[in-house]
Amino acid sequence: MKRLLISMLALCAIAVAQARPTERSITSPDGSLKLTVTIDKDIRWSVTDGSTTVIAPSQIAMQVGPEEVWGVNPILRKATTGSIDERIPSPLYKKAEVEDRCTTLTLSFKGDYAIELRAYDNAAAYRFVSTRKAPYTVKHEVAEFNFEDDNMVYCSYVRSNEKKSFAEQYYNSFEGPYVLEPMSKMGNNRLMYLPVLVDMGNKKVCITESDLRSYPGMYLYNSNNDTGLESNFAPVPDKITQGGHNMLQGEVQTAKPYIAEVAGARSFPWRICIVADNDAELLNDDMVFRLSQPNAIGDTSWIKAGKVAWE
């Protein structure tokens, strides 16, 4: 009887331990920026810069297939921390080389996926990584950016009237002017494209992304007219017809019920929050370049930099 009681108490203790939220955190090399991940029924990240909460707890998730969602009821298998301290050659960039110095955290979960996170002195970033070999589709990715206060936001909306659906807004020229307005006053039916700049008064927070390959660019919108932004993605085109200006554009007539097709193991785009004390720091920032895919062609000496019109 005594052994049975001890066994039952041990099982209860294990159940309670498993039910408690798990926290993992890393700090930037200079100790100023802290990135925290809370693992419970879902996965949320938050960022502080000194005593300032830059990103309040915000959900991270990715739906793959009809029912499987990475980041919902997650089971953590392993947490690994590390650091990076190197210089990236950048002969065709505005600088000859870019410093890449940060603290890293990799969280591996049951289900063949992981989340890689990085804490820089002036930025935080994360991305999903999958080791799954079989093909699958991504139906949606949840990327939230919540704030404690009703900050002013510099954003560029898709050029459209507010009566257009999201599906209609996906077809746009990405040429909208930037506007400045309180986050809570943003319409919940208007998409904005990146980058988006949040003015917290004492800090500027730039939300952007990097390393997009075979994946749609991220839109943001304010779904609840509150102090948070969340992601939205255009689906994979199904039927395309030639049209538009001078019949030069492919117009999507129908779309598939997912945003990406994945052939096997891969990493997904980085979600980035750049933190700056002033506008000048933003102009000199290298985060998008730093987190882009490494040089895959080897020798680049034959490429001569020059002027271009458009891309």
PDB file of C-alpha atoms in Angstrom:
ATOM      1  CA  MET A   1       0.000   0.000   0.000  1.00  0.00           C
ATOM      2  CA  LYS A   2       2.838   2.340   0.919  1.00  0.00           C
ATOM      3  CA  ARG A   3       4.617   1.624  -2.373  1.00  0.00           C
ATOM      4  CA  LEU A   4       1.390   2.238  -4.303  1.00  0.00           C
ATOM      5  CA  LEU A   5       0.906   5.583  -2.548  1.00  0.00           C
ATOM      6  CA  ILE A   6       4.486   6.635  -3.316  1.00  0.00           C
ATOM      7  CA  SER A   7       4.037   5.668  -6.974  1.00  0.00           C
ATOM      8  CA  MET A   8       0.798   7.632  -7.228  1.00  0.00           C
ATOM      9  CA  LEU A   9       2.392  10.697  -5.639  1.00  0.00           C
ATOM     10  CA  ALA A  10       5.311  10.444  -8.060  1.00  0.00           C
ATOM     11  CA  LEU A  11       2.950  10.298 -11.040  1.00  0.00           C
ATOM     12  CA  CYS A  12       1.026  13.302  -9.733  1.00  0.00           C
ATOM     13  CA  ALA A  13       4.263  15.228  -9.320  1.00  0.00           C
ATOM     14  CA  ILE A  14       5.269  14.422 -12.903  1.00  0.00           C
ATOM     15  CA  ALA A  15       1.851  15.504 -14.194  1.00  0.00           C
ATOM     16  CA  VAL A  16       2.041  18.797 -12.311  1.00  0.00           C
ATOM     17  CA  ALA A  17       5.578  19.408 -13.553  1.00  0.00           C
ATOM     18  CA  GLN A  18       4.519  18.778 -17.137  1.00  0.00           C
ATOM     19  CA  ALA A  19       1.548  21.132 -16.769  1.00  0.00           C
ATOM     20  CA  ARG A  20       3.680  24.062 -15.658  1.00  0.00           C
ATOM     21  CA  PRO A  21       4.792  26.530 -18.318  1.00  0.00           C
ATOM     22  CA  THR A  22       8.431  26.188 -19.337  1.00  0.00           C
ATOM     23  CA  GLU A  23      10.565  29.277 -19.873  1.00  0.00           C
ATOM     24  CA  ARG A  24      13.791  29.580 -21.814  1.00  0.00           C
ATOM     25  CA  SER A  25      15.624  32.854 -22.309  1.00  0.00           C
ATOM     26  CA  ILE A  26      18.803  34.293 -23.801  1.00  0.00           C
ATOM     27  CA  THR A  27      20.430  37.700 -23.555  1.00  0.00           C
ATOM     28  CA  SER A  28      22.363  39.610 -26.191  1.00  0.00           C
ATOM     29  CA  PRO A  29      26.185  39.670 -26.044  1.00  0.00           C
ATOM     30  CA  ASP A  30      26.228  43.065 -24.295  1.00  0.00           C
ATOM     31  CA  GLY A  31      23.460  42.000 -21.892  1.00  0.00           C
ATOM     32  CA  SER A  32      21.037  44.752 -22.890  1.00  0.00           C
ATOM     33  CA  LEU A  33      18.411  42.750 -24.775  1.00  0.00           C
ATOM     34  CA  LYS A  34      16.606  39.679 -23.436  1.00  0.00           C
ATOM     35  CA  LEU A  35      14.519  37.235 -25.456  1.00  0.00           C
ATOM     36  CA  THR A  36      12.189  34.903 -23.542  1.00  0.00           C
ATOM     37  CA  VAL A  37      10.158  31.944 -24.825  1.00  0.00           C
ATOM     38  CA  THR A  38       7.262  30.567 -22.777  1.00  0.00           C
ATOM     39  CA  ILE A  39       6.113  27.036 -23.628  1.00  0.00           C
ATOM     40  CA  ASP A  40       2.671  26.059 -22.359  1.00  0.00           C
ATOM     41  CA  LYS A  41      -0.417  25.130 -24.365  1.00  0.00           C
ATOM     42  CA  ASP A  42       1.142  27.287 -27.033  1.00  0.00           C
ATOM     43  CA  ILE A  43       4.501  28.998 -27.633  1.00  0.00           C
ATOM     44  CA  ARG A  44       4.999  32.706 -26.995  1.00  0.00           C
ATOM     45  CA  TRP A  45       8.030  34.939 -27.261  1.00  0.00           C
ATOM     46  CA  SER A  46       8.740  38.294 -25.640  1.00  0.00           C
ATOM     47  CA  VAL A  47      11.572  40.806 -25.856  1.00  0.00           C
ATOM     48  CA  THR A  48      12.865  43.365 -23.358  1.00  0.00           C
ATOM     49  CA  ASP A  49      15.534  46.004 -23.870  1.00  0.00           C
ATOM     50  CA  GLY A  50      16.779  47.001 -20.439  1.00  0.00           C
ATOM     51  CA  SER A  51      13.648  47.858 -18.449  1.00  0.00           C
ATOM     52  CA  THR A  52      11.521  48.403 -21.572  1.00  0.00           C
ATOM     53  CA  THR A  53       9.181  45.681 -22.821  1.00  0.00           C
ATOM     54  CA  VAL A  54       9.668  45.788 -26.564  1.00  0.00           C
ATOM     55  CA  ILE A  55       7.499  42.801 -27.530  1.00  0.00           C
ATOM     56  CA  ALA A  56       4.880  41.588 -25.055  1.00  0.00           C
ATOM     57  CA  PRO A  57       4.145  37.819 -25.069  1.00  0.00           C
ATOM     58  CA  SER A  58       3.217  36.949 -28.655  1.00  0.00           C
ATOM     59  CA  GLN A  59       2.243  33.621 -30.181  1.00  0.00           C
ATOM     60  CA  ILE A  60       4.419  31.608 -32.571  1.00  0.00           C
ATOM     61  CA  ALA A  61       2.779  28.795 -34.572  1.00  0.00           C
ATOM     62  CA  MET A  62       2.638  27.137 -37.979  1.00  0.00           C
ATOM     63  CA  GLN A  63      -0.169  24.958 -39.328  1.00  0.00           C
ATOM     64  CA  VAL A  64       1.055  22.151 -41.568  1.00  0.00           C
ATOM     65  CA  GLY A  65      -1.512  19.944 -43.234  1.00  0.00           C
ATOM     66  CA  PRO A  66      -5.192  19.947 -42.285  1.00  0.00           C
ATOM     67  CA  GLU A  67      -4.886  19.395 -38.512  1.00  0.00           C
ATOM     68  CA  GLU A  68      -1.245  19.493 -37.360  1.00  0.00           C
ATOM     69  CA  VAL A  69      -0.107  22.772 -35.797  1.00  0.00           C
ATOM     70  CA  TRP A  70       3.467  23.343 -34.696  1.00  0.00           C
ATOM     71  CA  GLY A  71       3.437  25.394 -31.521  1.00  0.00           C
ATOM     72  CA  VAL A  72       0.100  24.170 -30.126  1.00  0.00           C
ATOM     73  CA  ASN A  73       0.332  21.687 -27.243  1.00  0.00           C
ATOM     74  CA  PRO A  74       4.086  21.492 -27.914  1.00  0.00           C
ATOM     75  CA  ILE A  75       6.349  18.854 -26.395  1.00  0.00           C
ATOM     76  CA  LEU A  76       9.879  20.189 -25.916  1.00  0.00           C
ATOM     77  CA  ARG A  77      12.567  17.598 -26.637  1.00  0.00           C
ATOM     78  CA  LYS A  78      15.729  19.665 -26.319  1.00  0.00           C
ATOM     79  CA  ALA A  79      16.933  23.217 -25.718  1.00  0.00           C
ATOM     80  CA  THR A  80      20.386  24.240 -26.939  1.00  0.00           C
ATOM     81  CA  THR A  81      22.094  27.585 -26.431  1.00  0.00           C
ATOM     82  CA  GLY A  82      25.124  28.929 -28.244  1.00  0.00           C
ATOM     83  CA  SER A  83      26.708  32.009 -29.732  1.00  0.00           C
ATOM     84  CA  ILE A  84      27.859  33.385 -33.069  1.00  0.00           C
ATOM     85  CA  ASP A  85      30.794  35.758 -33.521  1.00  0.00           C
ATOM     86  CA  GLU A  86      31.917  36.127 -37.116  1.00  0.00           C
ATOM     87  CA  ARG A  87      32.144  38.520 -40.027  1.00  0.00           C
ATOM     88  CA  ILE A  88      30.237  38.015 -43.265  1.00  0.00           C
ATOM     89  CA  PRO A  89      31.974  39.195 -46.463  1.00  0.00           C
ATOM     90  CA  SER A  90      29.640  41.566 -48.331  1.00  0.00           C
ATOM     91  CA  PRO A  91      31.457  42.912 -51.438  1.00  0.00           C
ATOM     92  CA  LEU A  92      28.223  43.964 -53.176  1.00  0.00           C
ATOM     93  CA  TYR A  93      26.613  45.552 -50.115  1.00  0.00           C
ATOM     94  CA  LYS A  94      27.010  49.036 -48.625  1.00  0.00           C
ATOM     95  CA  LYS A  95      29.753  47.615 -46.365  1.00  0.00           C
ATOM     96  CA  ALA A  96      32.713  45.371 -47.167  1.00  0.00           C
ATOM     97  CA  GLU A  97      31.756  43.029 -44.329  1.00  0.00           C
ATOM     98  CA  VAL A  98      29.002  42.671 -41.754  1.00  0.00           C
ATOM     99  CA  GLU A  99      29.511  41.629 -38.155  1.00  0.00           C
ATOM    100  CA  ASP A 100      27.307  38.746 -37.005  1.00  0.00           C
ATOM    101  CA  ARG A 101      27.455  38.545 -33.217  1.00  0.00           C
ATOM    102  CA  CYS A 102      24.606  37.140 -31.145  1.00  0.00           C
ATOM    103  CA  THR A 103      23.401  34.586 -28.616  1.00  0.00           C
ATOM    104  CA  THR A 104      21.368  31.659 -29.961  1.00  0.00           C
ATOM    105  CA  LEU A 105      18.676  29.333 -28.654  1.00  0.00           C
ATOM    106  CA  THR A 106      17.339  26.294 -30.511  1.00  0.00           C
ATOM    107  CA  LEU A 107      14.187  24.622 -29.189  1.00  0.00           C
ATOM    108  CA  SER A 108      13.527  21.173 -30.673  1.00  0.00           C
ATOM    109  CA  PHE A 109      10.007  19.752 -30.386  1.00  0.00           C
ATOM    110  CA  LYS A 110       8.234  16.489 -30.996  1.00  0.00           C
ATOM    111  CA  GLY A 111       6.969  16.480 -34.562  1.00  0.00           C
ATOM    112  CA  ASP A 112      10.165  17.085 -36.557  1.00  0.00           C
ATOM    113  CA  TYR A 113      10.330  20.833 -36.019  1.00  0.00           C
ATOM    114  CA  ALA A 114      12.379  23.358 -34.100  1.00  0.00           C
ATOM    115  CA  ILE A 115      12.418  27.093 -33.468  1.00  0.00           C
ATOM    116  CA  GLU A 116      15.710  28.939 -33.797  1.00  0.00           C
ATOM    117  CA  LEU A 117      16.019  32.236 -31.922  1.00  0.00           C
ATOM    118  CA  ARG A 118      18.726  34.886 -31.832  1.00  0.00           C
ATOM    119  CA  ALA A 119      19.357  37.803 -29.484  1.00  0.00           C
ATOM    120  CA  TYR A 120      21.479  40.618 -30.885  1.00  0.00           C
ATOM    121  CA  ASP A 121      22.459  43.805 -29.067  1.00  0.00           C
ATOM    122  CA  ASN A 122      19.902  45.665 -31.165  1.00  0.00           C
ATOM    123  CA  ALA A 123      17.497  43.015 -32.440  1.00  0.00           C
ATOM    124  CA  ALA A 124      15.693  39.733 -31.834  1.00  0.00           C
ATOM    125  CA  ALA A 125      14.715  37.161 -34.433  1.00  0.00           C
ATOM    126  CA  TYR A 126      13.254  33.666 -34.763  1.00  0.00           C
ATOM    127  CA  ARG A 127      12.340  31.152 -37.437  1.00  0.00           C
ATOM    128  CA  PHE A 128      10.867  27.676 -37.788  1.00  0.00           C
ATOM    129  CA  VAL A 129      13.078  24.819 -38.977  1.00  0.00           C
ATOM    130  CA  SER A 130      11.851  21.370 -40.003  1.00  0.00           C
ATOM    131  CA  THR A 131      13.721  18.101 -40.493  1.00  0.00           C
ATOM    132  CA  ARG A 132      10.690  16.376 -42.011  1.00  0.00           C
ATOM    133  CA  LYS A 133      11.653  14.615 -45.238  1.00  0.00           C
ATOM    134  CA  ALA A 134       8.200  13.863 -46.650  1.00  0.00           C
ATOM    135  CA  PRO A 135       6.459  16.620 -48.670  1.00  0.00           C
ATOM    136  CA  TYR A 136       3.817  18.711 -46.894  1.00  0.00           C
ATOM    137  CA  THR A 137       2.019  22.044 -47.148  1.00  0.00           C
ATOM    138  CA  VAL A 138       1.894  25.061 -44.851  1.00  0.00           C
ATOM    139  CA  LYS A 139      -1.668  26.281 -44.377  1.00  0.00           C
ATOM    140  CA  HIS A 140      -0.858  29.272 -42.174  1.00  0.00           C
ATOM    141  CA  GLU A 141       1.826  30.775 -39.982  1.00  0.00           C
ATOM    142  CA  VAL A 142       0.995  32.700 -36.812  1.00  0.00           C
ATOM    143  CA  ALA A 143       3.437  35.523 -36.100  1.00  0.00           C
ATOM    144  CA  GLU A 144       2.218  37.997 -33.493  1.00  0.00           C
ATOM    145  CA  PHE A 145       3.807  41.271 -32.409  1.00  0.00           C
ATOM    146  CA  ASN A 146       2.058  42.496 -29.279  1.00  0.00           C
ATOM    147  CA  PHE A 147       2.831  45.728 -27.444  1.00  0.00           C
ATOM    148  CA  GLU A 148       1.927  46.952 -23.972  1.00  0.00           C
ATOM    149  CA  ASP A 149       0.872  50.441 -25.054  1.00  0.00           C
ATOM    150  CA  ASP A 150      -1.016  52.088 -27.885  1.00  0.00           C
ATOM    151  CA  ASN A 151       2.052  53.202 -29.824  1.00  0.00           C
ATOM    152  CA  MET A 152       2.238  55.250 -32.994  1.00  0.00           C
ATOM    153  CA  VAL A 153       2.955  53.190 -36.103  1.00  0.00           C
ATOM    154  CA  TYR A 154       4.534  54.056 -39.451  1.00  0.00           C
ATOM    155  CA  CYS A 155       3.003  51.644 -41.957  1.00  0.00           C
ATOM    156  CA  SER A 156       2.222  51.306 -45.634  1.00  0.00           C
ATOM    157  CA  TYR A 157      -1.200  49.878 -46.393  1.00  0.00           C
ATOM    158  CA  VAL A 158      -2.059  48.020 -49.556  1.00  0.00           C
ATOM    159  CA  ARG A 159      -3.593  50.547 -51.931  1.00  0.00           C
ATOM    160  CA  SER A 160      -7.278  49.699 -51.831  1.00  0.00           C
ATOM    161  CA  ASN A 161     -10.504  50.842 -50.338  1.00  0.00           C
ATOM    162  CA  GLU A 162     -11.472  49.288 -47.023  1.00  0.00           C
ATOM    163  CA  LYS A 163     -14.232  47.221 -48.610  1.00  0.00           C
ATOM    164  CA  LYS A 164     -11.824  44.916 -50.429  1.00  0.00           C
ATOM    165  CA  SER A 165     -11.289  41.423 -49.038  1.00  0.00           C
ATOM    166  CA  PHE A 166      -7.828  40.185 -48.137  1.00  0.00           C
ATOM    167  CA  ALA A 167      -7.867  38.019 -51.273  1.00  0.00           C
ATOM    168  CA  GLU A 168      -8.420  41.153 -53.369  1.00  0.00           C
ATOM    169  CA  GLN A 169      -5.709  43.060 -51.482  1.00  0.00           C
ATOM    170  CA  TYR A 170      -3.062  40.445 -52.297  1.00  0.00           C
ATOM    171  CA  TYR A 171      -3.072  41.783 -55.857  1.00  0.00           C
ATOM    172  CA  ASN A 172      -1.247  45.090 -55.437  1.00  0.00           C
ATOM    173  CA  SER A 173       1.781  47.103 -56.602  1.00  0.00           C
ATOM    174  CA  PHE A 174       3.462  47.520 -53.184  1.00  0.00           C
ATOM    175  CA  GLU A 175       3.616  51.280 -53.763  1.00  0.00           C
ATOM    176  CA  GLY A 176       1.462  52.683 -50.975  1.00  0.00           C
ATOM    177  CA  PRO A 177       2.699  55.756 -49.061  1.00  0.00           C
ATOM    178  CA  TYR A 178       3.581  55.395 -45.393  1.00  0.00           C
ATOM    179  CA  VAL A 179       1.133  56.817 -42.866  1.00  0.00           C
ATOM    180  CA  LEU A 180       1.467  57.521 -39.134  1.00  0.00           C
ATOM    181  CA  GLU A 181      -1.358  56.556 -36.797  1.00  0.00           C
ATOM    182  CA  PRO A 182      -2.053  54.974 -33.379  1.00  0.00           C
ATOM    183  CA  MET A 183      -2.031  51.188 -33.450  1.00  0.00           C
ATOM    184  CA  SER A 184      -5.535  50.973 -31.954  1.00  0.00           C
ATOM    185  CA  LYS A 185      -6.952  53.071 -34.817  1.00  0.00           C
ATOM    186  CA  MET A 186      -5.794  50.736 -37.543  1.00  0.00           C
ATOM    187  CA  GLY A 187      -8.578  49.099 -39.480  1.00  0.00           C
ATOM    188  CA  ASN A 188      -8.867  45.353 -38.964  1.00  0.00           C
ATOM    189  CA  ASN A 189      -9.584  44.800 -42.649  1.00  0.00           C
ATOM    190  CA  ARG A 190      -6.495  46.444 -44.156  1.00  0.00           C
ATOM    191  CA  LEU A 191      -3.213  44.712 -44.913  1.00  0.00           C
ATOM    192  CA  MET A 192       0.147  46.445 -44.546  1.00  0.00           C
ATOM    193  CA  TYR A 193       3.447  45.240 -45.937  1.00  0.00           C
ATOM    194  CA  LEU A 194       6.874  45.229 -44.380  1.00  0.00           C
ATOM    195  CA  PRO A 195       8.776  46.911 -42.916  1.00  0.00           C
ATOM    196  CA  VAL A 196       6.509  48.348 -40.217  1.00  0.00           C
ATOM    197  CA  LEU A 197       7.953  50.802 -37.693  1.00  0.00           C
ATOM    198  CA  VAL A 198       6.521  51.136 -34.177  1.00  0.00           C
ATOM    199  CA  ASP A 199       7.416  54.340 -32.307  1.00  0.00           C
ATOM    200  CA  MET A 200       7.456  53.630 -28.567  1.00  0.00           C
ATOM    201  CA  GLY A 201       8.741  57.076 -27.678  1.00  0.00           C
ATOM    202  CA  ASN A 202      12.022  55.994 -26.125  1.00  0.00           C
ATOM    203  CA  LYS A 203      12.523  53.161 -28.623  1.00  0.00           C
ATOM    204  CA  LYS A 204      11.863  52.477 -32.291  1.00  0.00           C
ATOM    205  CA  VAL A 205      10.913  48.908 -33.218  1.00  0.00           C
ATOM    206  CA  CYS A 206      11.144  47.837 -36.853  1.00  0.00           C
ATOM    207  CA  ILE A 207       9.298  44.636 -37.781  1.00  0.00           C
ATOM    208  CA  THR A 208      10.559  42.903 -40.898  1.00  0.00           C
ATOM    209  CA  GLU A 209      11.694  39.523 -42.289  1.00  0.00           C
ATOM    210  CA  SER A 210      14.578  37.873 -44.121  1.00  0.00           C
ATOM    211  CA  ASP A 211      15.534  34.756 -46.105  1.00  0.00           C
ATOM    212  CA  LEU A 212      12.330  34.288 -48.084  1.00  0.00           C
ATOM    213  CA  ARG A 213      12.642  31.267 -50.348  1.00  0.00           C
ATOM    214  CA  SER A 214       9.637  29.489 -51.883  1.00  0.00           C
ATOM    215  CA  TYR A 215       7.464  31.276 -49.342  1.00  0.00           C
ATOM    216  CA  PRO A 216       5.142  34.301 -49.462  1.00  0.00           C
ATOM    217  CA  GLY A 217       6.063  37.663 -47.994  1.00  0.00           C
ATOM    218  CA  MET A 218       4.404  38.477 -44.685  1.00  0.00           C
ATOM    219  CA  TYR A 219       1.627  41.045 -44.413  1.00  0.00           C
ATOM    220  CA  LEU A 220       0.548  42.425 -41.046  1.00  0.00           C
ATOM    221  CA  TYR A 221      -2.812  43.682 -39.828  1.00  0.00           C
ATOM    222  CA  ASN A 222      -4.488  44.652 -36.580  1.00  0.00           C
ATOM    223  CA  SER A 223      -7.213  42.052 -36.180  1.00  0.00           C
ATOM    224  CA  ASN A 224      -8.778  43.404 -32.970  1.00  0.00           C
ATOM    225  CA  ASN A 225      -8.109  47.156 -33.109  1.00  0.00           C
ATOM    226  CA  ASP A 226      -5.879  46.712 -30.069  1.00  0.00           C
ATOM    227  CA  THR A 227      -2.141  47.054 -29.421  1.00  0.00           C
ATOM    228  CA  GLY A 228      -0.939  44.079 -31.425  1.00  0.00           C
ATOM    229  CA  LEU A 229      -0.243  43.083 -35.020  1.00  0.00           C
ATOM    230  CA  GLU A 230      -0.485  39.642 -36.572  1.00  0.00           C
ATOM    231  CA  SER A 231       0.567  37.937 -39.771  1.00  0.00           C
ATOM    232  CA  ASN A 232      -1.312  37.257 -42.969  1.00  0.00           C
ATOM    233  CA  PHE A 233      -0.064  35.476 -46.095  1.00  0.00           C
ATOM    234  CA  ALA A 234      -1.171  35.173 -49.699  1.00  0.00           C
ATOM    235  CA  PRO A 235      -1.950  31.576 -50.701  1.00  0.00           C
ATOM    236  CA  VAL A 236      -0.237  29.638 -53.476  1.00  0.00           C
ATOM    237  CA  PRO A 237      -1.775  30.546 -56.869  1.00  0.00           C
ATOM    238  CA  ASP A 238      -3.792  27.857 -58.618  1.00  0.00           C
ATOM    239  CA  LYS A 239      -5.088  29.368 -61.860  1.00  0.00           C
ATOM    240  CA  ILE A 240      -3.259  32.349 -63.395  1.00  0.00           C
ATOM    241  CA  THR A 241      -4.264  34.303 -66.502  1.00  0.00           C
ATOM    242  CA  GLN A 242      -2.328  36.966 -68.379  1.00  0.00           C
ATOM    243  CA  GLY A 243      -3.630  40.507 -67.857  1.00  0.00           C
ATOM    244  CA  GLY A 244      -3.008  43.751 -66.032  1.00  0.00           C
ATOM    245  CA  HIS A 245      -1.083  46.731 -67.425  1.00  0.00           C
ATOM    246  CA  ASN A 246      -0.266  46.097 -71.102  1.00  0.00           C
ATOM    247  CA  MET A 247      -1.011  42.410 -70.519  1.00  0.00           C
ATOM    248  CA  LEU A 248       2.290  42.111 -68.654  1.00  0.00           C
ATOM    249  CA  GLN A 249       1.017  40.643 -65.404  1.00  0.00           C
ATOM    250  CA  GLY A 250      -0.117  37.242 -64.268  1.00  0.00           C
ATOM    251  CA  GLU A 251      -3.458  37.621 -62.494  1.00  0.00           C
ATOM    252  CA  VAL A 252      -4.437  34.987 -59.936  1.00  0.00           C
ATOM    253  CA  GLN A 253      -7.960  33.736 -60.590  1.00  0.00           C
ATOM    254  CA  THR A 254      -8.067  30.948 -58.015  1.00  0.00           C
ATOM    255  CA  ALA A 255      -5.767  29.954 -55.167  1.00  0.00           C
ATOM    256  CA  LYS A 256      -4.902  26.785 -53.305  1.00  0.00           C
ATOM    257  CA  PRO A 257      -5.894  26.332 -49.633  1.00  0.00           C
ATOM    258  CA  TYR A 258      -2.344  26.769 -48.333  1.00  0.00           C
ATOM    259  CA  ILE A 259       0.496  29.298 -48.437  1.00  0.00           C
ATOM    260  CA  ALA A 260       3.505  27.101 -49.261  1.00  0.00           C
ATOM    261  CA  GLU A 261       4.473  23.717 -50.655  1.00  0.00           C
ATOM    262  CA  VAL A 262       7.432  22.068 -48.928  1.00  0.00           C
ATOM    263  CA  ALA A 263       9.440  19.266 -50.533  1.00  0.00           C
ATOM    264  CA  GLY A 264      11.364  18.214 -47.421  1.00  0.00           C
ATOM    265  CA  ALA A 265      13.646  19.493 -44.675  1.00  0.00           C
ATOM    266  CA  ARG A 266      14.086  23.269 -44.730  1.00  0.00           C
ATOM    267  CA  SER A 267      14.298  26.473 -42.729  1.00  0.00           C
ATOM    268  CA  PHE A 268      11.578  29.116 -42.949  1.00  0.00           C
ATOM    269  CA  PRO A 269      11.864  32.925 -43.092  1.00  0.00           C
ATOM    270  CA  TRP A 270      13.208  34.895 -40.149  1.00  0.00           C
ATOM    271  CA  ARG A 271      10.790  37.108 -38.210  1.00  0.00           C
ATOM    272  CA  ILE A 272      12.781  40.131 -37.064  1.00  0.00           C
ATOM    273  CA  CYS A 273      12.357  42.941 -34.525  1.00  0.00           C
ATOM    274  CA  ILE A 274      15.037  45.624 -34.777  1.00  0.00           C
ATOM    275  CA  VAL A 275      15.310  47.860 -31.701  1.00  0.00           C
ATOM    276  CA  ALA A 276      16.800  51.346 -32.050  1.00  0.00           C
ATOM    277  CA  ASP A 277      17.105  54.431 -29.891  1.00  0.00           C
ATOM    278  CA  ASN A 278      16.833  56.742 -32.904  1.00  0.00           C
ATOM    279  CA  ASP A 279      16.241  56.823 -36.656  1.00  0.00           C
ATOM    280  CA  ALA A 280      19.957  57.010 -37.507  1.00  0.00           C
ATOM    281  CA  GLU A 281      20.533  53.583 -35.968  1.00  0.00           C
ATOM    282  CA  LEU A 282      17.840  52.124 -38.216  1.00  0.00           C
ATOM    283  CA  LEU A 283      19.530  53.504 -41.340  1.00  0.00           C
ATOM    284  CA  ASN A 284      22.766  51.766 -40.418  1.00  0.00           C
ATOM    285  CA  ASP A 285      21.197  48.425 -39.490  1.00  0.00           C
ATOM    286  CA  ASP A 286      22.197  45.194 -41.260  1.00  0.00           C
ATOM    287  CA  MET A 287      19.747  42.637 -39.853  1.00  0.00           C
ATOM    288  CA  VAL A 288      18.037  41.706 -43.126  1.00  0.00           C
ATOM    289  CA  PHE A 289      21.390  41.151 -44.867  1.00  0.00           C
ATOM    290  CA  ARG A 290      22.829  39.383 -41.819  1.00  0.00           C
ATOM    291  CA  LEU A 291      20.007  36.827 -41.703  1.00  0.00           C
ATOM    292  CA  SER A 292      19.783  36.253 -45.442  1.00  0.00           C
ATOM    293  CA  GLN A 293      20.781  32.939 -46.990  1.00  0.00           C
ATOM    294  CA  PRO A 294      24.591  32.556 -47.067  1.00  0.00           C
ATOM    295  CA  ASN A 295      26.434  32.818 -50.359  1.00  0.00           C
ATOM    296  CA  ALA A 296      25.586  29.672 -52.330  1.00  0.00           C
ATOM    297  CA  ILE A 297      27.552  30.323 -55.549  1.00  0.00           C
ATOM    298  CA  GLY A 298      31.090  30.621 -54.187  1.00  0.00           C
ATOM    299  CA  ASP A 299      33.318  33.028 -56.102  1.00  0.00           C
ATOM    300  CA  THR A 300      31.571  36.377 -56.723  1.00  0.00           C
ATOM    301  CA  SER A 301      34.558  38.329 -58.068  1.00  0.00           C
ATOM    302  CA  TRP A 302      33.097  38.280 -61.594  1.00  0.00           C
ATOM    303  CA  ILE A 303      30.005  40.207 -60.458  1.00  0.00           C
ATOM    304  CA  LYS A 304      30.441  43.943 -60.961  1.00  0.00           C
ATOM    305  CA  ALA A 305      28.229  46.220 -58.914  1.00  0.00           C
ATOM    306  CA  GLY A 306      26.420  48.944 -60.856  1.00  0.00           C
ATOM    307  CA  LYS A 307      23.264  50.962 -61.179  1.00  0.00           C
ATOM    308  CA  VAL A 308      19.945  49.371 -62.077  1.00  0.00           C
ATOM    309  CA  ALA A 309      16.424  50.507 -62.819  1.00  0.00           C
ATOM    310  CA  TRP A 310      13.948  48.639 -60.650  1.00  0.00           C
ATOM    311  CA  GLU A 311      15.223  45.129 -59.894  1.00  0.00           C
TER     312      GLU A 311
END
